[in-house]
Short mmCIF file of C-alpha atoms in Angstrom, two decimals:
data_model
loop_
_atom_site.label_atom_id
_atom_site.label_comp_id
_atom_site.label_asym_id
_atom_site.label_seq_id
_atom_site.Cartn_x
_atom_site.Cartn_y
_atom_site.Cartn_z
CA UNK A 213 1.02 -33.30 -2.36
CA UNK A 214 -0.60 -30.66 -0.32
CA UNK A 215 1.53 -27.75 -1.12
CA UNK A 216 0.75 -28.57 -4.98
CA UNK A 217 -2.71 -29.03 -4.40
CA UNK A 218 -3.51 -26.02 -2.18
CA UNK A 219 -1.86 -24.20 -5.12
CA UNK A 220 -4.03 -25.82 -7.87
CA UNK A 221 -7.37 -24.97 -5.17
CA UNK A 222 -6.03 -21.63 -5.38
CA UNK A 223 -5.60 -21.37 -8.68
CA UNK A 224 -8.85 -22.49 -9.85
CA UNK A 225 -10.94 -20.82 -6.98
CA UNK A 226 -9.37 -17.74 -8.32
CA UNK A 227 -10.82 -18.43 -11.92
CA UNK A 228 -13.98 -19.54 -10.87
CA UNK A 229 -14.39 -15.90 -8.88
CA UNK A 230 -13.33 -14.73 -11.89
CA UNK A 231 -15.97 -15.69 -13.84
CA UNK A 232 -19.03 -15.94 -11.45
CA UNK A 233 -17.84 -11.80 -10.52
CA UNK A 234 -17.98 -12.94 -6.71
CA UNK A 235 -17.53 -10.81 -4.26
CA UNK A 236 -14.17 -12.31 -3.01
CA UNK A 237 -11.20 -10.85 -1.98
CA UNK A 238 -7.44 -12.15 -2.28
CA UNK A 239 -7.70 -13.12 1.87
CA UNK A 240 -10.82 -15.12 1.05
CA UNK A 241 -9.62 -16.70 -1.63
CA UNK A 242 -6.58 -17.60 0.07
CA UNK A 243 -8.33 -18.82 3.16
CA UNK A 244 -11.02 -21.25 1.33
CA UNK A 245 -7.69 -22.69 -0.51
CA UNK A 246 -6.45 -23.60 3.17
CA UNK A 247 -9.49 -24.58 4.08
CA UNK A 248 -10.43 -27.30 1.08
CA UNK A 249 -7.08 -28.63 1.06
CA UNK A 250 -8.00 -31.07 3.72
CA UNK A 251 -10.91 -32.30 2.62
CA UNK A 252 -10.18 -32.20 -0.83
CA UNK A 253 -7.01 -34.44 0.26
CA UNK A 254 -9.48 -36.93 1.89
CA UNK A 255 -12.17 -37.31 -0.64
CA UNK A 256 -9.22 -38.30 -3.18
CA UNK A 257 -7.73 -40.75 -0.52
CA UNK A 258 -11.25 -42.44 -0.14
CA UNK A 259 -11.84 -42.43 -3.60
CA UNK A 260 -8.50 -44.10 -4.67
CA UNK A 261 -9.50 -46.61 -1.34
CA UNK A 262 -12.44 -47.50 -3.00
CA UNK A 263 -11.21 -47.95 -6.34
CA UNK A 264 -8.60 -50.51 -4.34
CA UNK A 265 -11.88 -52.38 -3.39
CA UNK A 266 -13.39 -52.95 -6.24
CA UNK A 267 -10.57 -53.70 -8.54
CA UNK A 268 -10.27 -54.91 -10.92
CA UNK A 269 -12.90 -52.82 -12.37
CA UNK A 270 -11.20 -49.22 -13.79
CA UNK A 271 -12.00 -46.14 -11.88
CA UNK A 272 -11.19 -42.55 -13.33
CA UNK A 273 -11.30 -40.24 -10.11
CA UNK A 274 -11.12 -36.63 -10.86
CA UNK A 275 -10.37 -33.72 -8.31
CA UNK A 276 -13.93 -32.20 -7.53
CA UNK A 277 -14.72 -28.47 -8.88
CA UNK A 278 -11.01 -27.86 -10.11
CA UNK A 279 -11.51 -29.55 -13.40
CA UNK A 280 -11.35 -26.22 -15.05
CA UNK A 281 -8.30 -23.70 -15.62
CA UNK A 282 -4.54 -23.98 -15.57
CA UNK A 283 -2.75 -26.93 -15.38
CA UNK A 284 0.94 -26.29 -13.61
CA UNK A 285 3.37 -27.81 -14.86
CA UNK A 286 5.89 -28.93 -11.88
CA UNK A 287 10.01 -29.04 -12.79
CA UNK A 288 10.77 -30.88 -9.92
CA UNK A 289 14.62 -31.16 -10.97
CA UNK A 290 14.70 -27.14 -10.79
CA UNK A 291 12.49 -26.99 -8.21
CA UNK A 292 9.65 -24.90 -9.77
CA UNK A 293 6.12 -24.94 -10.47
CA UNK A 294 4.72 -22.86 -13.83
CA UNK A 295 1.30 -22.34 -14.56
CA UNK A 296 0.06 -19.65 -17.78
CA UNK A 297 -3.49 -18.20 -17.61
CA UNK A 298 -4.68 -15.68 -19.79
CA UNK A 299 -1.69 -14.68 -21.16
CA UNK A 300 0.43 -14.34 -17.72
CA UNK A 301 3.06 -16.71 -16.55
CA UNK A 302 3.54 -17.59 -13.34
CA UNK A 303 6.26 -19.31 -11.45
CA UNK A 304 7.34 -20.30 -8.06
CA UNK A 305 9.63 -22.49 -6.35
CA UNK A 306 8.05 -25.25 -4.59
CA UNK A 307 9.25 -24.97 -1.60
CA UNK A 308 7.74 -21.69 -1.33
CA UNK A 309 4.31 -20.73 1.23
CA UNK A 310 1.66 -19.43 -0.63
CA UNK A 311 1.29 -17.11 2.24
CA UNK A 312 4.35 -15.73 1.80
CA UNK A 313 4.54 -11.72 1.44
CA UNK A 314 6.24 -12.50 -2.19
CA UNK A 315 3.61 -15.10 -2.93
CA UNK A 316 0.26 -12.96 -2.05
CA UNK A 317 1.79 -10.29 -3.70
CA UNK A 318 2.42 -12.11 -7.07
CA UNK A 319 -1.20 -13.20 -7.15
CA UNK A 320 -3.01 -9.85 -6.60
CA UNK A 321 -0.91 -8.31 -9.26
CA UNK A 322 -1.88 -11.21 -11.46
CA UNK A 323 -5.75 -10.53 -10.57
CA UNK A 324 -5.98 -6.79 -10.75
CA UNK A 325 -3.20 -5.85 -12.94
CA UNK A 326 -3.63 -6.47 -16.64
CA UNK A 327 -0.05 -4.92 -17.65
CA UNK A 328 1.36 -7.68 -15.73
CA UNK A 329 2.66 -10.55 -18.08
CA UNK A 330 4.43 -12.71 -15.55
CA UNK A 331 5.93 -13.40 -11.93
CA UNK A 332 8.44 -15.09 -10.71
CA UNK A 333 8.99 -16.22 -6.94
CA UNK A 334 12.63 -17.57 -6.26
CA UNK A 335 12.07 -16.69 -2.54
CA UNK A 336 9.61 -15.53 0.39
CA UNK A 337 10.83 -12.41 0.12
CA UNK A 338 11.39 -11.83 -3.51
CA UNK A 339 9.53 -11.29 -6.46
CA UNK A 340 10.69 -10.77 -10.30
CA UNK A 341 7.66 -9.46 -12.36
CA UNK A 342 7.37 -8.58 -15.93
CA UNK A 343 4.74 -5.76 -17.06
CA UNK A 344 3.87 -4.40 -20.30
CA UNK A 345 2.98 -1.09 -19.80
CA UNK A 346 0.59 0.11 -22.96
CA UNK A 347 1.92 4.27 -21.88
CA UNK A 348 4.51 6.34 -20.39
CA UNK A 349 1.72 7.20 -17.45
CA UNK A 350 1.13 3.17 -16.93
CA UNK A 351 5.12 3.02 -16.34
CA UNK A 352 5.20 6.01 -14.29
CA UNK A 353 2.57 4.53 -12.41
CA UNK A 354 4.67 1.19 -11.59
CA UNK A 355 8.05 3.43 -10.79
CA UNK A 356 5.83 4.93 -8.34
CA UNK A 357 4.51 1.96 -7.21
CA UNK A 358 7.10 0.18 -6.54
CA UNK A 359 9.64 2.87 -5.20
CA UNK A 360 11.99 2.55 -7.82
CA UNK A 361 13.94 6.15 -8.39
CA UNK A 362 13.96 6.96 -12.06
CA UNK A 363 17.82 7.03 -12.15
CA UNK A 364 17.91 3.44 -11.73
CA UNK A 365 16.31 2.20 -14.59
CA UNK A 366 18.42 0.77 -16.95
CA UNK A 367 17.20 0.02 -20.99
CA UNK A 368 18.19 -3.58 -22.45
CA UNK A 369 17.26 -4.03 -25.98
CA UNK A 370 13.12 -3.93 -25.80
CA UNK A 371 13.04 -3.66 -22.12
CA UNK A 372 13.67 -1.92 -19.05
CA UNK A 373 14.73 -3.21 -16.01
CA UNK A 374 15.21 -2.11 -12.14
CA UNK A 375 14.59 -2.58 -8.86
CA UNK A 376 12.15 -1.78 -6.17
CA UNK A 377 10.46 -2.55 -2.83
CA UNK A 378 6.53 -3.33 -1.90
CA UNK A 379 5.63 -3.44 1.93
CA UNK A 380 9.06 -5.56 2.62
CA UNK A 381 9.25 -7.33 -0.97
CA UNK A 382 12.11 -6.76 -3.33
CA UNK A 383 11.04 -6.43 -6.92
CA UNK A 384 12.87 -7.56 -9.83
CA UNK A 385 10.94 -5.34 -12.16
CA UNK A 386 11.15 -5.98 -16.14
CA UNK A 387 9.17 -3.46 -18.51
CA UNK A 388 8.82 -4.91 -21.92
CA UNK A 389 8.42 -2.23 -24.57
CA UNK A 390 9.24 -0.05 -22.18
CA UNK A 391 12.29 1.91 -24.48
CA UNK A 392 9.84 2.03 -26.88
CA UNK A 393 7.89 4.62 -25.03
CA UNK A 394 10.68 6.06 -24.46
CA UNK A 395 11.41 7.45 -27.66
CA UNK A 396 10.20 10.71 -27.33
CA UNK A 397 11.94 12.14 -24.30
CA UNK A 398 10.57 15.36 -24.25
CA UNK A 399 7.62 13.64 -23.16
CA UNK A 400 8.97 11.28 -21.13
CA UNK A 401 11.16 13.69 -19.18
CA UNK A 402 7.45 16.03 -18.75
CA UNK A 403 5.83 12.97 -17.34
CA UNK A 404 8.95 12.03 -14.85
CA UNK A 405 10.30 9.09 -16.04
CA UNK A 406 13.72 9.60 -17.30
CA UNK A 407 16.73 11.55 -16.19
CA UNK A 408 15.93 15.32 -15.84
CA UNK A 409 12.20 15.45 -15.42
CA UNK A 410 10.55 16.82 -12.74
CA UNK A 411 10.82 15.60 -9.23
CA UNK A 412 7.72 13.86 -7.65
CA UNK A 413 4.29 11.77 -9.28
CA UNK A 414 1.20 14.74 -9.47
CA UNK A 415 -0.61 12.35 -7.70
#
């Protein structure tokens, strides 16, 4: 219970920040989820005590201050917790840290990246995410990001997909639309992001 409700702490401490424009970073948020969890944990036990006592009148008990936001939905068959806000999916397996380098990473590309549509965590280490980059410069911008070499993208369909590394994390990366952008290759080989342009980002 306290893996899945330091996530749902996290989760809605993130949306609250969100909204209130605090001036919280990723490591704060991450450390007042930590934090709470405890407490949280005992307020519900002493509630739900209570409610024992008294029965048997009904008592509703609700989790204080995360009544708000997402909802994740746990799988516990496949062994993975969803959650969708504002358009982006997210998953990862429960067995997972939230402190893991995959993990962190997933959730400040959630917060500060609006091409990113969703993330997937199989592993500590691993991390599949899905963008939707609105220009060739947005996907250059990833590719550069993420250390993936131009000549191994590969196109499927509506997508593009390859794979890079982030400060010891492997990404899966998936670029919806992608091809798309694609079509004129003049452009795209001027701006570095097929086969043939020119070597290096200008920044």
């Amino acid at each position: 219970m306290s893996r899945h409700l330091q996530h749902r702490l996290h989760t809605q401490l993130v949306t609250a920040v969100a909204v209130l424009d605090l001036p919280l970073t990723d490591l704060d948020l991450e450390r007042l989820a930590v934090e709470m969890t405890a407490p949280v944990k005992a307020m519900l036990a002493e509630a739900l005590a209570t409610a024992d006592e008294q029965a048997p009148l009904a008592v509703s008990v609700a989790v204080p201050v995360i009544s708000a936001g997402p909802h994740p939905d746990v799988d516990e068959a496949a062994g993975v917790e969803t959650s969708e806000y504002a358009g982006c999916v997210s998953r990862i397996g429960l067995e997972i840290d939230l402190d893991s380098p995959a993990a962190v990473l997933a959730d400040k590309l959630r917060s500060s990246q609006p091409d990113v549509i969703a993330t997937d965590v199989p592993d500590a280490a691993t991390l599949g995410l899905t963008v939707r980059p609105q220009s060739i410069d947005c996907w250059r911008w990833w590719l550069s990001h993420l250390n993936v070499p131009v000549g191994a993208v590969e196109t499927h369909g509506d997508a593009a997909t390859a794979t890079g590394q982030y400060k010891g994390v492997t990404i899966q990366l998936r670029g919806d639309g992608v091809p798309e952008l694609l079509t004129d290759r003049a452009a795209a080989r001027l701006a570095g992001v097929i086969a043939g342009g020119p070597a290096g980002h200008p920044w």
